[in-house]
PDB file of C-alpha atoms in Angstrom:
ATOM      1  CA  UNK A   1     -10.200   7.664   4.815  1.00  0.00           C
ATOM      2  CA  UNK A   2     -11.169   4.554   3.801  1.00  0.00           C
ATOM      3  CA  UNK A   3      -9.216   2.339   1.071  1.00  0.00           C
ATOM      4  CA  UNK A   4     -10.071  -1.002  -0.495  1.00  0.00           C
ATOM      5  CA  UNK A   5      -7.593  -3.493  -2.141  1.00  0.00           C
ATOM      6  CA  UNK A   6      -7.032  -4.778  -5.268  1.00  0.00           C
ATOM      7  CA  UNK A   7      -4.550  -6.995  -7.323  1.00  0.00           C
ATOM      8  CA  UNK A   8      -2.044  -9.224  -5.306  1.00  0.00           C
ATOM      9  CA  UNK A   9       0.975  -7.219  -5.149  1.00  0.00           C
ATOM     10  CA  UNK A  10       0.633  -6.643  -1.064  1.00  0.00           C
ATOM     11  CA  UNK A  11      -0.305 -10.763  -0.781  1.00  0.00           C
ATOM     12  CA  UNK A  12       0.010 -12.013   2.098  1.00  0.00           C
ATOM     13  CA  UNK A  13      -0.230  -8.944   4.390  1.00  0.00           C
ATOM     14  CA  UNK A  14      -3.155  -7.629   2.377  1.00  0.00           C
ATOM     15  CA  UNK A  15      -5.593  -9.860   0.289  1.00  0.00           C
ATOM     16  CA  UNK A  16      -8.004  -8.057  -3.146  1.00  0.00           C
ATOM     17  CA  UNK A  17     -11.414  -7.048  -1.336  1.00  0.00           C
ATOM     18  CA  UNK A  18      -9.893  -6.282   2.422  1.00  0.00           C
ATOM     19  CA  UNK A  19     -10.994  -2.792   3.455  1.00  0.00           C
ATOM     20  CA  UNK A  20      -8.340  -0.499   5.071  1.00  0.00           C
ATOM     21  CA  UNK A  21      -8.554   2.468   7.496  1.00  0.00           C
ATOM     22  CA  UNK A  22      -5.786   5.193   6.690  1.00  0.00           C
ATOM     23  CA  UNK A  23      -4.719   7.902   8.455  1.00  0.00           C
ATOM     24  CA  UNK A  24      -3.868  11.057   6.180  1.00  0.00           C
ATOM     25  CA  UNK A  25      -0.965  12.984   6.719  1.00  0.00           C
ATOM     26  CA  UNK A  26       0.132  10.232   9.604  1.00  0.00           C
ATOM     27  CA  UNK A  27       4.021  10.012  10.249  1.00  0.00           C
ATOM     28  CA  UNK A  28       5.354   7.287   8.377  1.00  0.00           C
ATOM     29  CA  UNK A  29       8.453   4.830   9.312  1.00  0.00           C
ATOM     30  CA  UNK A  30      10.426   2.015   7.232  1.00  0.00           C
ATOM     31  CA  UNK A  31       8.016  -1.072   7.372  1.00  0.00           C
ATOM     32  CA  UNK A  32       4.576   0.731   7.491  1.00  0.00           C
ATOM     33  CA  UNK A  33       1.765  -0.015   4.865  1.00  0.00           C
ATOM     34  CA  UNK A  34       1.237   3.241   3.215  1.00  0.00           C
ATOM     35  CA  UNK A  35      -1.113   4.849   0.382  1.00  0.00           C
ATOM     36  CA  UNK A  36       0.567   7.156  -2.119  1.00  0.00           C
ATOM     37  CA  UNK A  37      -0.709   8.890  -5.153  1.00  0.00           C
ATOM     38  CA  UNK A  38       0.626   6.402  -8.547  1.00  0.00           C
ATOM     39  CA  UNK A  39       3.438   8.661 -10.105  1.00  0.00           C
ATOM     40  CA  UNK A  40       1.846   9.061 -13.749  1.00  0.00           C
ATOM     41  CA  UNK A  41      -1.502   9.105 -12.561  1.00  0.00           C
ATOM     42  CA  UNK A  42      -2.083  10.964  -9.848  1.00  0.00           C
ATOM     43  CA  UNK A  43      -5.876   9.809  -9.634  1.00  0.00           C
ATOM     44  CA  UNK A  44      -4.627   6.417  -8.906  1.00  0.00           C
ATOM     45  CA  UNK A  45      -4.027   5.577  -5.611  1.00  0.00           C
ATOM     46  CA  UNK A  46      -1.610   2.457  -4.155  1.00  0.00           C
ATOM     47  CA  UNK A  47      -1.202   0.622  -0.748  1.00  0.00           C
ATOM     48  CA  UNK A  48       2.666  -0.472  -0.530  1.00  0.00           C
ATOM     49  CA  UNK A  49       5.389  -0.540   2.077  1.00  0.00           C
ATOM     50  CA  UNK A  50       7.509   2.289   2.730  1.00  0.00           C
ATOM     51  CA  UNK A  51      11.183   0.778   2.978  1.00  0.00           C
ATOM     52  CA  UNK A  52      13.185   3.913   3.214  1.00  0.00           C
ATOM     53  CA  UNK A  53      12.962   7.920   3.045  1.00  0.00           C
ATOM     54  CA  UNK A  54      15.518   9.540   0.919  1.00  0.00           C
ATOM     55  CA  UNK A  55      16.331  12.761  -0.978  1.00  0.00           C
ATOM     56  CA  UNK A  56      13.507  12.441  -3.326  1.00  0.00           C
ATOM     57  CA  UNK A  57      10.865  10.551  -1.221  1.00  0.00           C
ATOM     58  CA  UNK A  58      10.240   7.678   0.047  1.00  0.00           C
ATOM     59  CA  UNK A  59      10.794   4.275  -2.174  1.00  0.00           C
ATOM     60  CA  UNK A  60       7.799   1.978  -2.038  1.00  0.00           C
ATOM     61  CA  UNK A  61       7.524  -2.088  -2.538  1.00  0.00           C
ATOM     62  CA  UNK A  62       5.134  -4.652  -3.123  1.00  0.00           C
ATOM     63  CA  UNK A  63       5.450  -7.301  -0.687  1.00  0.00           C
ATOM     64  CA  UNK A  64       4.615  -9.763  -3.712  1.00  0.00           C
ATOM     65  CA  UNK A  65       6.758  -9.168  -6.458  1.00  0.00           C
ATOM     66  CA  UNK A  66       5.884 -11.824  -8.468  1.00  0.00           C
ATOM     67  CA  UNK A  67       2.361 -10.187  -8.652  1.00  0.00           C
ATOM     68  CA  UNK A  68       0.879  -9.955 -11.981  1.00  0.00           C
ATOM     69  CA  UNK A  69       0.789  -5.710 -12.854  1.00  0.00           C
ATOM     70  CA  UNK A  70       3.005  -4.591  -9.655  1.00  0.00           C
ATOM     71  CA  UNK A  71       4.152  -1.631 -10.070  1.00  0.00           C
ATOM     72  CA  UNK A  72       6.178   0.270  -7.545  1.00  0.00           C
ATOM     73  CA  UNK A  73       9.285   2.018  -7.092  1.00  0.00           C
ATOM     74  CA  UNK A  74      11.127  -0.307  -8.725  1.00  0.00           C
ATOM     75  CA  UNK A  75       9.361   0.971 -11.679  1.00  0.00           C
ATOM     76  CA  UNK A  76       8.625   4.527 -11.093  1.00  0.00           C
ATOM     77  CA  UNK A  77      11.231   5.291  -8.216  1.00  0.00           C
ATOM     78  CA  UNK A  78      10.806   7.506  -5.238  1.00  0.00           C
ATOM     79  CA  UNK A  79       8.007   8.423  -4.138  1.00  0.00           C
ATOM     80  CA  UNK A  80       7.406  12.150  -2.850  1.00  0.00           C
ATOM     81  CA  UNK A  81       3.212  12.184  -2.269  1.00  0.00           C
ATOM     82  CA  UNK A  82       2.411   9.764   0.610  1.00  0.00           C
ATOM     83  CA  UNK A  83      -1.293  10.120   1.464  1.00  0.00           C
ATOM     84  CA  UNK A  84      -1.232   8.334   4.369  1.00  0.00           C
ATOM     85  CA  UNK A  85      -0.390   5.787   6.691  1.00  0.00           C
ATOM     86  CA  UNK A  86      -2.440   2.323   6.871  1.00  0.00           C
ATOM     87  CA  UNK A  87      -4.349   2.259  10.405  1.00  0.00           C
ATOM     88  CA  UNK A  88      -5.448  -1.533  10.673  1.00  0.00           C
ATOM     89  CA  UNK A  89      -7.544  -3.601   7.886  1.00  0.00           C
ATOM     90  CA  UNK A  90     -11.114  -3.721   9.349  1.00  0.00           C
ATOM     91  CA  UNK A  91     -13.026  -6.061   6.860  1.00  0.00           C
ATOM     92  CA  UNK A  92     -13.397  -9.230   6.346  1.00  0.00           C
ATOM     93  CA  UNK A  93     -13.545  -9.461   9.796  1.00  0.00           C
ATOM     94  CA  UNK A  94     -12.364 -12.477   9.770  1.00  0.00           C
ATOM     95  CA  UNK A  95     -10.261 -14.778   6.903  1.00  0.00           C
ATOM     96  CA  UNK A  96     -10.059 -18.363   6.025  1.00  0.00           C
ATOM     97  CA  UNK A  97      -6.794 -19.606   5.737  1.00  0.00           C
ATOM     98  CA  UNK A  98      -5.782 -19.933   2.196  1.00  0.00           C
TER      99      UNK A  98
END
């Protein structure tokens, strides 16, 4: 499936407007970019970083907490609906250094 970014909360890994390939149903492992369902609002879907699998799922971060409206497992906890696992960002081709 196909994914695109917004907000700042995966800066600098992942910029708003970059277009990501993901993998559903993909093993996932500590450190991988991932797309889960938003607890709350299951129509919502986030790209975050899995940091660990536990009991109840697997707990999610920004990489930019400071990022105006992050949420992530900080604020909702575990996570137990992983979509899938981020395959590689294919657009923009290219950046600019910013």
């Amino acid at each position: 499936m196909r994914v695109r970014v917004e907000g700042d909360s995966m800066r600098p890994a992942l910029l708003p407007g970059d277009w990501l390939l993901v993998r559903r149903g993909a093993a996932v492992h500590p450190g991988d970019l991932v797309v889960a369902r938003l607890p709350g609002d299951p129509g919502q879907l986030i790209v975050k970083r899995a940091q660990w699998h536990g009991a109840d799922g697997w707990w999610l971060e920004s990489d930019n907490q400071r990022a105006g409206g992050r949420r992530d497992s900080w604020d909702f906890g575990p996570v137990d609906e992983i979509v899938g696992r981020v395959v590689l960002r294919y657009w923009p081709l290219l950046r600019r250094a910013r």
